[in-house]
Structures are given as structure tokens and as C-alpha cells.
N, CA, C and O atoms as a DFTB+ gen file, in Angstrom:
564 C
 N C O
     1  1      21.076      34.861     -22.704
     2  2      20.422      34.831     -21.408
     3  2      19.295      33.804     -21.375
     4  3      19.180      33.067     -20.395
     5  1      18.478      33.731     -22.387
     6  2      17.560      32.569     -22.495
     7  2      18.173      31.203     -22.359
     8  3      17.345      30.354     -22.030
     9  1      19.227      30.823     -22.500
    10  2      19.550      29.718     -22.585
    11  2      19.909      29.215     -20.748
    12  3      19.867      28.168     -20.101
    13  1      20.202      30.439     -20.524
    14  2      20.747      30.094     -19.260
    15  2      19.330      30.185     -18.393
    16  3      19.341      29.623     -17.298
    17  1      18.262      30.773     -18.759
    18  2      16.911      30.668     -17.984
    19  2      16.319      28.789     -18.271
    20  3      15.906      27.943     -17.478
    21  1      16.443      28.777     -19.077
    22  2      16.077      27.365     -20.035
    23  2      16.878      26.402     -18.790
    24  3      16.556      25.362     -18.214
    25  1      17.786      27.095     -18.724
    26  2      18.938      25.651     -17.535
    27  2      18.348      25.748     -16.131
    28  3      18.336      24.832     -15.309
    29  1      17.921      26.823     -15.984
    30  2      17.403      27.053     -14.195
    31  2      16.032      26.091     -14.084
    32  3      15.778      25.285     -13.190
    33  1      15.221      26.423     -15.271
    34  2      14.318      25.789     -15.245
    35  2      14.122      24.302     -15.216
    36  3      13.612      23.608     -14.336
    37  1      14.772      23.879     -16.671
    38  2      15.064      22.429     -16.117
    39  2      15.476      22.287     -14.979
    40  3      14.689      21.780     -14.180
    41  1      16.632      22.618     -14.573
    42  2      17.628      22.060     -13.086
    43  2      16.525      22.402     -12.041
    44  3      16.670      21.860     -10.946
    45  1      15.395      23.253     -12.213
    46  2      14.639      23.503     -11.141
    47  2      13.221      21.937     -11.002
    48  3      13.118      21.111     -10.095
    49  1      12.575      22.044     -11.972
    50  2      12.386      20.739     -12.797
    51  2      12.767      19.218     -12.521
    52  3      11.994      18.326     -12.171
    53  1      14.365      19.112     -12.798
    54  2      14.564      17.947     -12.469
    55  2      14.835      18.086     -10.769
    56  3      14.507      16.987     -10.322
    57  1      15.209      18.803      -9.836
    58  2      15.047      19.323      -8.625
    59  2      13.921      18.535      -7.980
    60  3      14.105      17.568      -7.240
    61  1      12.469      19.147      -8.403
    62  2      10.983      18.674      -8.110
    63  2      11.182      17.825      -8.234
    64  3      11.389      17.103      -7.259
    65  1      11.258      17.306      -9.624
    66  2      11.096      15.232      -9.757
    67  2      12.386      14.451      -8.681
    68  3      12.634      13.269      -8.920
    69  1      12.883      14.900      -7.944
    70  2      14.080      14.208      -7.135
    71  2      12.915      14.369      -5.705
    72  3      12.576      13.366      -5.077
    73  1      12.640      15.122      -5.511
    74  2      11.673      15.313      -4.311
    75  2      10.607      14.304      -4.295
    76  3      10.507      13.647      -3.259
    77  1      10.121      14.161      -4.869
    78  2       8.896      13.663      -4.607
    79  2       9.045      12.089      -3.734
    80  3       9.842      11.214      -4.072
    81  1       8.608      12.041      -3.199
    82  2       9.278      10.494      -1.878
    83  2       7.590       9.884      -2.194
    84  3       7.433       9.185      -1.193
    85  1       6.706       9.803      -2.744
    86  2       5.721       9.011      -2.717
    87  2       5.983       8.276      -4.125
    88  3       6.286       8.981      -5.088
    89  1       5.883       6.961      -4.267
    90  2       6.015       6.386      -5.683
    91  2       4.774       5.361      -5.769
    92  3       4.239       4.926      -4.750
    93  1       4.412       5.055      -6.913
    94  2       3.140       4.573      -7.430
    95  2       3.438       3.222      -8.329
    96  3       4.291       3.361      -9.206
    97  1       2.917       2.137      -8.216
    98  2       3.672       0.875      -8.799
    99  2       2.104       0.131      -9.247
   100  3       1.056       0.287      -8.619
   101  1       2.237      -0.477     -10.162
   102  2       0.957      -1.269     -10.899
   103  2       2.066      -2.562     -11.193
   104  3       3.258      -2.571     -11.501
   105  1       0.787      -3.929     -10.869
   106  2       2.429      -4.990     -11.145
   107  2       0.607      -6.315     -11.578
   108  3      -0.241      -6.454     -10.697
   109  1       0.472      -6.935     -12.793
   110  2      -0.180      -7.808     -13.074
   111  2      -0.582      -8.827     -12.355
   112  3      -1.740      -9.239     -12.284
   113  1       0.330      -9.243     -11.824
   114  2       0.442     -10.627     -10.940
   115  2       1.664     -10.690      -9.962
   116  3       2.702     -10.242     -10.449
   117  1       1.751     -11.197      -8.572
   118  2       2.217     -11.026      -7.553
   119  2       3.784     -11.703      -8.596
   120  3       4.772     -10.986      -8.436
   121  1       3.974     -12.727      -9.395
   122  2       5.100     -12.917      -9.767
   123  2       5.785     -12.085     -10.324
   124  3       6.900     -12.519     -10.617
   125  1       5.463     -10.326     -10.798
   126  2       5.866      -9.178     -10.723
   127  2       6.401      -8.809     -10.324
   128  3       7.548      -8.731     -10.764
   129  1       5.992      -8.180      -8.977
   130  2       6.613      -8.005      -7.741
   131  2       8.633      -8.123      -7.304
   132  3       9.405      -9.069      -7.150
   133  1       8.756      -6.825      -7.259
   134  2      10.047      -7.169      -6.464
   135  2      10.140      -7.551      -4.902
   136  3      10.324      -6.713      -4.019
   137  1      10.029      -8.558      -4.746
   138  2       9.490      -8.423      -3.363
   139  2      10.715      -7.886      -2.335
   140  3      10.440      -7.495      -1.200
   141  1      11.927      -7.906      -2.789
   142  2      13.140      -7.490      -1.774
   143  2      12.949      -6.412      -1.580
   144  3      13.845      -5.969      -0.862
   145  1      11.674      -5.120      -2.031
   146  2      11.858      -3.843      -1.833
   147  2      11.081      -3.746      -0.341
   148  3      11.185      -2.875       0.522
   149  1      10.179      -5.096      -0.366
   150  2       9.122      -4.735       0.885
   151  2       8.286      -4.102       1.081
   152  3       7.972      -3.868       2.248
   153  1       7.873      -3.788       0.459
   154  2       6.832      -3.169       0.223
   155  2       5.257      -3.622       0.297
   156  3       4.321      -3.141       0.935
   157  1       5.362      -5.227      -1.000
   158  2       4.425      -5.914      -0.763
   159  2       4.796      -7.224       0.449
   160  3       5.909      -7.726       0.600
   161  1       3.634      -7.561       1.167
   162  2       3.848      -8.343       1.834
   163  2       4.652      -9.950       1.298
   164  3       4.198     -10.384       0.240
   165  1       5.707     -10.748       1.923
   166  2       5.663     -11.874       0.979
   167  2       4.799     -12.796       1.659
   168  3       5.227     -13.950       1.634
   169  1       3.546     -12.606       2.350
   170  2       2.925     -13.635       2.509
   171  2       1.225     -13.552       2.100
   172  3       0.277     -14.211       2.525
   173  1       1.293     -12.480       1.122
   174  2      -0.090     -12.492      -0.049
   175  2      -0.623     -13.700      -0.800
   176  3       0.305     -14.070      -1.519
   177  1      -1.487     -14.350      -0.947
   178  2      -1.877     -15.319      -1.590
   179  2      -0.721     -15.257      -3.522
   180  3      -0.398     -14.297      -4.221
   181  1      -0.522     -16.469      -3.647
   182  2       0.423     -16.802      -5.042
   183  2      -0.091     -15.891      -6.027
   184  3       0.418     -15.111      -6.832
   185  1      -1.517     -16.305      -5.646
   186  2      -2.576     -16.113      -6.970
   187  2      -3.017     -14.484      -7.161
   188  3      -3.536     -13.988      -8.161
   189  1      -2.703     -13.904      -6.076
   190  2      -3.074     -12.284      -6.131
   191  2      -2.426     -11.265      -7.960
   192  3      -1.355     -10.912      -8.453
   193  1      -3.605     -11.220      -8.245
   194  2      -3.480     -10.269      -9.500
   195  2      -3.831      -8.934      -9.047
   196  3      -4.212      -8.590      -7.928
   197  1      -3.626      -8.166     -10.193
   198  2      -3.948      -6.555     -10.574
   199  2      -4.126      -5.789      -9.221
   200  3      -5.097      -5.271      -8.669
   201  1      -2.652      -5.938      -8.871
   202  2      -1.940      -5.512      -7.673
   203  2      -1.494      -3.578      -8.083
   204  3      -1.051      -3.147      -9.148
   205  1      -1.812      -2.813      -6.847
   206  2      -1.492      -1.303      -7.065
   207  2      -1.271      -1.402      -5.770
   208  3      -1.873      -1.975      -4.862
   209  1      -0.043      -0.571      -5.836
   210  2       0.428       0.019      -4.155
   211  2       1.257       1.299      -4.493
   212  3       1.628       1.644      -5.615
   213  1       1.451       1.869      -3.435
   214  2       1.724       2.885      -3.256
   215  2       2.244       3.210      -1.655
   216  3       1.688       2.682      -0.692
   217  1       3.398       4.164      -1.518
   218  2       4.710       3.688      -0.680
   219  2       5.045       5.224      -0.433
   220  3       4.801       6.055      -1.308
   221  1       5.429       5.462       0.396
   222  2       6.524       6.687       0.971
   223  2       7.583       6.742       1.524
   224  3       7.596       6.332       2.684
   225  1       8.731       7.203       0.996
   226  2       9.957       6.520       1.136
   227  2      10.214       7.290       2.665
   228  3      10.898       6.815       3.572
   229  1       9.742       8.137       2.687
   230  2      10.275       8.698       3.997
   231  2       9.363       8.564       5.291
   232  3       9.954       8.515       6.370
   233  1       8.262       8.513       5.284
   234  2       7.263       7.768       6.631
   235  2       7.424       6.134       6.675
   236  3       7.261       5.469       7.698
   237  1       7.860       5.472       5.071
   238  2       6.952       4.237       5.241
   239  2       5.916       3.620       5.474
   240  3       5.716       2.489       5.919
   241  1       4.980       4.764       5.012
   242  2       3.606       4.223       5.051
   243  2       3.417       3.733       3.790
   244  3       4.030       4.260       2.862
   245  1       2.469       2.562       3.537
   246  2       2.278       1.923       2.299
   247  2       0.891       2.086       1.683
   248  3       0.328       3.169       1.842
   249  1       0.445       1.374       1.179
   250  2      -0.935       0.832       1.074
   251  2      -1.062       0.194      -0.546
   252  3      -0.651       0.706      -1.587
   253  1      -1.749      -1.039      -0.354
   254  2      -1.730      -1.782      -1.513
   255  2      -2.948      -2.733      -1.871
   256  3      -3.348      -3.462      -0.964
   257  1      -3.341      -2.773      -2.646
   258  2      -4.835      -3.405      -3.219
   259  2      -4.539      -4.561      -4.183
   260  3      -3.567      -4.275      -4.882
   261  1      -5.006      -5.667      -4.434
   262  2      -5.293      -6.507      -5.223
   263  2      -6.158      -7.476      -5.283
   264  3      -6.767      -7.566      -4.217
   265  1      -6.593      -8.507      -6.330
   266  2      -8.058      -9.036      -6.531
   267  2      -7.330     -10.203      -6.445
   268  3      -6.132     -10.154      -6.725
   269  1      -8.045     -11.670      -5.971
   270  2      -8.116     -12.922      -6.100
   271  2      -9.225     -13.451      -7.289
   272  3     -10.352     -13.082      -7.621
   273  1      -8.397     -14.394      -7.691
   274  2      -9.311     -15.106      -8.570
   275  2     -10.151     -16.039      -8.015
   276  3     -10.047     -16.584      -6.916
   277  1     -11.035     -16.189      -8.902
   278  2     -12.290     -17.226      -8.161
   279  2     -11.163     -18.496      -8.009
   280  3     -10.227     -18.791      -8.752
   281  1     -11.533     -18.993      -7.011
   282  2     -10.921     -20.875      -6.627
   283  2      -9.525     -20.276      -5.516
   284  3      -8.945     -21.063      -4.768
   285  1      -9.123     -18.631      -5.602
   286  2      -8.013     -18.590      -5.017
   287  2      -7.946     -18.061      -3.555
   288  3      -8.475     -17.032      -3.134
   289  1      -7.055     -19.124      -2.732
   290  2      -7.664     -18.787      -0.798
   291  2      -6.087     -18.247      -0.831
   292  3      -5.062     -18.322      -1.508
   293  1      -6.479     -17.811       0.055
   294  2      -5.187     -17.264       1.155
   295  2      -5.718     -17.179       2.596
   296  3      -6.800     -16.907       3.117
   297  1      -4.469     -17.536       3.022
   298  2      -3.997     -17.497       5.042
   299  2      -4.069     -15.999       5.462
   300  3      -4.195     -15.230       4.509
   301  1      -4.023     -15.519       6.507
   302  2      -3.105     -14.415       7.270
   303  2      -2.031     -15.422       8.084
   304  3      -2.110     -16.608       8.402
   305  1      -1.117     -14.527       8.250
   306  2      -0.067     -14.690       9.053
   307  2      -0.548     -15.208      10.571
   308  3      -1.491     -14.442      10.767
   309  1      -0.455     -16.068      11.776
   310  2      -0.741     -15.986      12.487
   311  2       0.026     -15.074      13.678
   312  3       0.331     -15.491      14.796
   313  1       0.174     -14.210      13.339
   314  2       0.219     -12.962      14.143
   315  2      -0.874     -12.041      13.860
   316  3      -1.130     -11.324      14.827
   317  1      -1.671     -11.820      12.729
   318  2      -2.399     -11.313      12.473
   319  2      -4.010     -11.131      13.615
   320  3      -4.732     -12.126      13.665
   321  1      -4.308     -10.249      14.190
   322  2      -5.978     -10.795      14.535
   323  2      -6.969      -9.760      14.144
   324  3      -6.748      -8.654      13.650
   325  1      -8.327     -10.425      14.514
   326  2      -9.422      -9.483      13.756
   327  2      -9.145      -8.455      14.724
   328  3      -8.565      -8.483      15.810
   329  1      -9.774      -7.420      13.977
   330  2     -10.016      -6.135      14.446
   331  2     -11.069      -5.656      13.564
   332  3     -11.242      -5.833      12.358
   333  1     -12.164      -4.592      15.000
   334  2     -12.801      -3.596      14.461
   335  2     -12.555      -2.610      13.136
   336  3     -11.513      -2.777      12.503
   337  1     -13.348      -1.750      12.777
   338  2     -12.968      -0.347      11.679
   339  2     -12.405       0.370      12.785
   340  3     -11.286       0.868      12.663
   341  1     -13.005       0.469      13.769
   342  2     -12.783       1.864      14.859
   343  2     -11.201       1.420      15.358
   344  3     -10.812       2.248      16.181
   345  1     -10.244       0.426      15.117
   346  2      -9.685      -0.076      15.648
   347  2      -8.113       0.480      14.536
   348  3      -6.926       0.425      14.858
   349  1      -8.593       0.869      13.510
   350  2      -8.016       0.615      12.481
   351  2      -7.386       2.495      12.177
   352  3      -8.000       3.548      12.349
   353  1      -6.279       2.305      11.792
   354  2      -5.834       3.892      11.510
   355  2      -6.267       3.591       9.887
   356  3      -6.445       2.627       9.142
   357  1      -6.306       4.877       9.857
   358  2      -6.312       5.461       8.217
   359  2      -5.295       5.314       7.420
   360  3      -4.229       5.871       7.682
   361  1      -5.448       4.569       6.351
   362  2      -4.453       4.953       5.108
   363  2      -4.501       6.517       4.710
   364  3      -5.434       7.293       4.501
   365  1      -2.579       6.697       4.691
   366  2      -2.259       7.983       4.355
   367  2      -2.825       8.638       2.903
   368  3      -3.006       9.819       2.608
   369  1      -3.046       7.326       2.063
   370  2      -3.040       7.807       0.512
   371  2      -4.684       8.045       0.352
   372  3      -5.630       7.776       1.092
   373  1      -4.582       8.684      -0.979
   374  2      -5.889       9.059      -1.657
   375  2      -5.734       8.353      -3.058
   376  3      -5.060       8.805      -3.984
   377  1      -6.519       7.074      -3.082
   378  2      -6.326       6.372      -4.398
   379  2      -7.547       6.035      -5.135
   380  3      -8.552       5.634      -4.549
   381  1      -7.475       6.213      -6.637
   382  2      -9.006       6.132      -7.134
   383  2      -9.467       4.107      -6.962
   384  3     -10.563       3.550      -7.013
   385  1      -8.038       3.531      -6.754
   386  2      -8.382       2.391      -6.559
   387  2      -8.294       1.651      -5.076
   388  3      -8.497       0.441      -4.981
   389  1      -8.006       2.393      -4.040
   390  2      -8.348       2.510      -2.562
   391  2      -9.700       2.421      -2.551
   392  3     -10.333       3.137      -3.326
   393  1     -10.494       1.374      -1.519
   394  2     -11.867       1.457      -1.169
   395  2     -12.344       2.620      -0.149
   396  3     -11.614       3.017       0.760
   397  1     -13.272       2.980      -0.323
   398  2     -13.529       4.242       0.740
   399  2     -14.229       3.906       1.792
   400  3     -15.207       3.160       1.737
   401  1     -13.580       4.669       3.308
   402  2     -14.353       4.356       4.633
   403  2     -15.199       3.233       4.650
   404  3     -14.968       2.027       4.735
   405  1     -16.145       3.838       4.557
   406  2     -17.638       3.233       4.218
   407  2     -17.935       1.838       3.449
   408  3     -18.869       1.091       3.742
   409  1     -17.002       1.607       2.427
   410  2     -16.505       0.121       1.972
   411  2     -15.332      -0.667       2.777
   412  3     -15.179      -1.883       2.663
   413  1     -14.652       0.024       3.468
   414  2     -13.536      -0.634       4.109
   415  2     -14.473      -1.091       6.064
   416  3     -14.236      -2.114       6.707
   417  1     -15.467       0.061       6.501
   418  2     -16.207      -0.642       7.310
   419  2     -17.333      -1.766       7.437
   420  3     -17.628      -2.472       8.401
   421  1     -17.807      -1.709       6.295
   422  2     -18.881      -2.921       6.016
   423  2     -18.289      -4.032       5.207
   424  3     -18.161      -5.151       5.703
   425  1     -17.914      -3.757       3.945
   426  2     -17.687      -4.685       3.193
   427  2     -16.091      -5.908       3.479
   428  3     -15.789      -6.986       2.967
   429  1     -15.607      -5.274       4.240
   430  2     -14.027      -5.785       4.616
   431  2     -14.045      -6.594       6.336
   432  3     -14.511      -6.078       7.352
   433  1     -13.598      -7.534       6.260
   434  2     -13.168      -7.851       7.697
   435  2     -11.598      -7.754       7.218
   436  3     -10.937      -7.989       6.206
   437  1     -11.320      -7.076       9.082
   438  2      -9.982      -6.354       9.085
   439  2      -9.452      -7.214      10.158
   440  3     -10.081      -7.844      11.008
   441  1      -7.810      -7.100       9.907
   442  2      -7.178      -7.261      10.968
   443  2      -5.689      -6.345      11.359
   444  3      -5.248      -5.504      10.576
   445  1      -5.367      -6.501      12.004
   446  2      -4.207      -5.993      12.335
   447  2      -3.115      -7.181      12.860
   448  3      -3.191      -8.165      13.596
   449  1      -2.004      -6.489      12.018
   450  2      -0.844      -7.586      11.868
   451  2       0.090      -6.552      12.722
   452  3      -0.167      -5.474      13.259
   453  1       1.173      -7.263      12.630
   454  2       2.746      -7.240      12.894
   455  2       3.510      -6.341      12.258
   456  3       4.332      -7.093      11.736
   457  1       3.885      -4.990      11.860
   458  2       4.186      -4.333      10.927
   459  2       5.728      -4.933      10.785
   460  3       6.099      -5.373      11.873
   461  1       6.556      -5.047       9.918
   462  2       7.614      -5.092       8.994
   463  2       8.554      -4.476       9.767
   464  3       8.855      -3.379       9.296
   465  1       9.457      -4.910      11.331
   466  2      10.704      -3.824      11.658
   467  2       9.823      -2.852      12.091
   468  3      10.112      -1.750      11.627
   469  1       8.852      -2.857      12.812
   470  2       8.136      -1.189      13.255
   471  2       7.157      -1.513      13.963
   472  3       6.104      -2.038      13.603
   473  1       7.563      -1.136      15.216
   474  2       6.001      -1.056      16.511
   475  2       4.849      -0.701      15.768
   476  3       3.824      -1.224      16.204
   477  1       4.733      -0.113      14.972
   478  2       3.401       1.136      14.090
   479  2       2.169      -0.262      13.818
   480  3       1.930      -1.352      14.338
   481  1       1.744       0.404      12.921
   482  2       0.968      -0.159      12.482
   483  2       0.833      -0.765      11.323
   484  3       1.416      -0.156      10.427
   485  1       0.157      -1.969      10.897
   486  2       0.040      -2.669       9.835
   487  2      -1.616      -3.443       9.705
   488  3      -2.024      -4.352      10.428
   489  1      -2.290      -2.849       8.699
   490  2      -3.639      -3.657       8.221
   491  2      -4.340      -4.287       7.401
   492  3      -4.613      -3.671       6.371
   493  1      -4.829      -5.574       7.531
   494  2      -5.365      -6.286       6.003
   495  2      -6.528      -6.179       6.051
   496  3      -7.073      -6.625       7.061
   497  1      -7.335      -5.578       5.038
   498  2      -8.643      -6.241       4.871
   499  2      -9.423      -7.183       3.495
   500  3      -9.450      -6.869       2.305
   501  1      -9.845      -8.064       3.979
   502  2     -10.479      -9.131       3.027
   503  2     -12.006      -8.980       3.203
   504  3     -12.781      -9.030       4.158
   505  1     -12.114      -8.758       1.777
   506  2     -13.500      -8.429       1.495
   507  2     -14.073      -9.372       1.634
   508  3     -13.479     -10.443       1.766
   509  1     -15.552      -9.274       1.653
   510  2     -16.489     -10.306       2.758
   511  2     -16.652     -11.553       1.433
   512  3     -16.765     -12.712       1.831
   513  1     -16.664     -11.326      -0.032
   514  2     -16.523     -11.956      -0.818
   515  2     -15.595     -12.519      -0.998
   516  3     -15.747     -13.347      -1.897
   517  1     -14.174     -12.496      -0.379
   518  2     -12.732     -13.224      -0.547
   519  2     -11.770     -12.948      -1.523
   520  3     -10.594     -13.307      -1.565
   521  1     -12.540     -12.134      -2.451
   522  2     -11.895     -11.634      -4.176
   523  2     -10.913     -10.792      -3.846
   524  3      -9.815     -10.919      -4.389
   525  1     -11.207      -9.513      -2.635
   526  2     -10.346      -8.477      -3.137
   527  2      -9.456      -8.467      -1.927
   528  3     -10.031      -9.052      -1.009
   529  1      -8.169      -7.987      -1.548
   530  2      -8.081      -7.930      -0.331
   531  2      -7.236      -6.239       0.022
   532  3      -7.148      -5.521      -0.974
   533  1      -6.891      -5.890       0.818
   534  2      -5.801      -4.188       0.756
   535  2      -5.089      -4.497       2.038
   536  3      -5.646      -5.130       2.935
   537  1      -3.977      -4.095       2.119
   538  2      -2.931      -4.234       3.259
   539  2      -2.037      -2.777       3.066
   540  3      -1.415      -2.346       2.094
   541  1      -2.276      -2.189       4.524
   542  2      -1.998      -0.713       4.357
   543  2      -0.843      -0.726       5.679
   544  3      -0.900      -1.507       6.629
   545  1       0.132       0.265       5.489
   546  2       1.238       0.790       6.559
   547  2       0.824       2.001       7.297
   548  3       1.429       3.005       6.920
   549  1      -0.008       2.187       8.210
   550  2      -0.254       3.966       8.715
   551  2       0.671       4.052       9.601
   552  3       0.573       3.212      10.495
   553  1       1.771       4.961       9.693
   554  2       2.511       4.757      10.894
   555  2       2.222       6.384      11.774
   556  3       1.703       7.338      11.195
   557  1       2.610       6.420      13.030
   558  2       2.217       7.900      13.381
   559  2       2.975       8.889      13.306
   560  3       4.185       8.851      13.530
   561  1       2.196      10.083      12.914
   562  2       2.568      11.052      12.464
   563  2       3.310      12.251      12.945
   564  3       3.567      13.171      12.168
């Protein structure tokens, strides 16, 4: 009988790990990147390192962080325009490497882009220093 509890459990187990629709990705340098998944934008600066995002397979909401090196610029898209904080939906995620409110209203000029195939929403912000930048998917709920 134990053996057959031992099987429920796993099968219950591997069950959970099939569920879970949020996935978590760390990638060194944008030449990492799979970019056919879409996830990350393909129009991020070349030079973007120590890239973290994080994705939900079933809303499609995203959100993703990475640093520029000193000497390294990047464009927005010209669809992109500024926008307020108040203007801006919330990223769905809770990340220890997500900037909080309070850094994403002062320290970031934001804009709002074109989302990917989706009326929703799509947002970049570039920190007032140029180093860091985050581009998030909030779509509604």
C-alpha cells in the first residue's frame, strides 16, 4: 500500500509542477535570449546585460529588467510616448529585482508603447541615469 501512496504523491507532485503558468528566466546578455518566444522585446538596446523577466503563460503579462553598460544608448520604438506614473498600470509580478512604486515614479521616465498583438498594455521605463531600464506587459484583468 505504501508504494502505491508514494505514486499518488508523486503523480500529485508532478500534477503541481505542470500547473504552474508563471516562469522565471535569468539570461547574461541580450545575445541569450530566445527572442522567438517574445517575451523580450527585439528592440532592447544590443548591449543590455543581466536581464530577468518573468512571463505568464496564460494572461501574458510579462515584466523584465536589465542594466546598460556605461557608453551603451538605446532608442524606443517610435510608437512609444512619454507617459506619467499615474498613467501607467501595475506590473502583475512581485520581484526582489523589480523596482518599487516609489523608484519606478521618481527615478524612471516612462512610456507607453504598442503592446505585441494586444490592445492592452505595454511599458518601458529608463532610469533617469540611462543604466537600467524595465519593460512590463499589464494586461486587464
Amino acid at each position: 500500500m505504501s508504494k502505491f501512496i508514494a505514486l499518488k504523491v508523486a503523480f500529485c507532485l508532478l500534477l503541481v509542477g505542470c500547473l504552474n503558468d508563471t516562469l522565471d528566466a535569468s539570461y547574461d546578455s541580450l545575445a541569450d535570449v530566445d527572442m522567438t518566444k517574445g517575451w523580450v522585446p527585439a528592440w532592447l538596446p544590443e548591449t543590455a546585460v543581466n536581464l530577468r523577466e518573468v512571463h505568464n503563460l496564460d494572461s501574458n503579462a510579462s515584466a523584465l529588467a536589465f542594466d546598460i553598460p556605461p557608453g551603451g544608448a538605446w532608442q524606443l520604438p517610435e510608437h512609444c510616448r512619454s507617459v506619467t506614473f499615474a498613467d501607467t498600470a501595475p506590473s502583475h509580478f512581485d520581484r526582489s529585482w523589480w523596482p518599487s512604486e516609489s523608484s519606478l515614479s521618481s527615478s524612471y521616465s516612462l512610456y507607453q508603447c504598442k503592446a505585441d498583438a494586444s490592445p492592452d498594455f505595454a511599458f518601458v521605463g529608463i532610469s533617469k541615469t540611462g543604466r537600467r531600464g524595465v519593460h512590463w506587459r499589464a494586461y486587464a484583468r
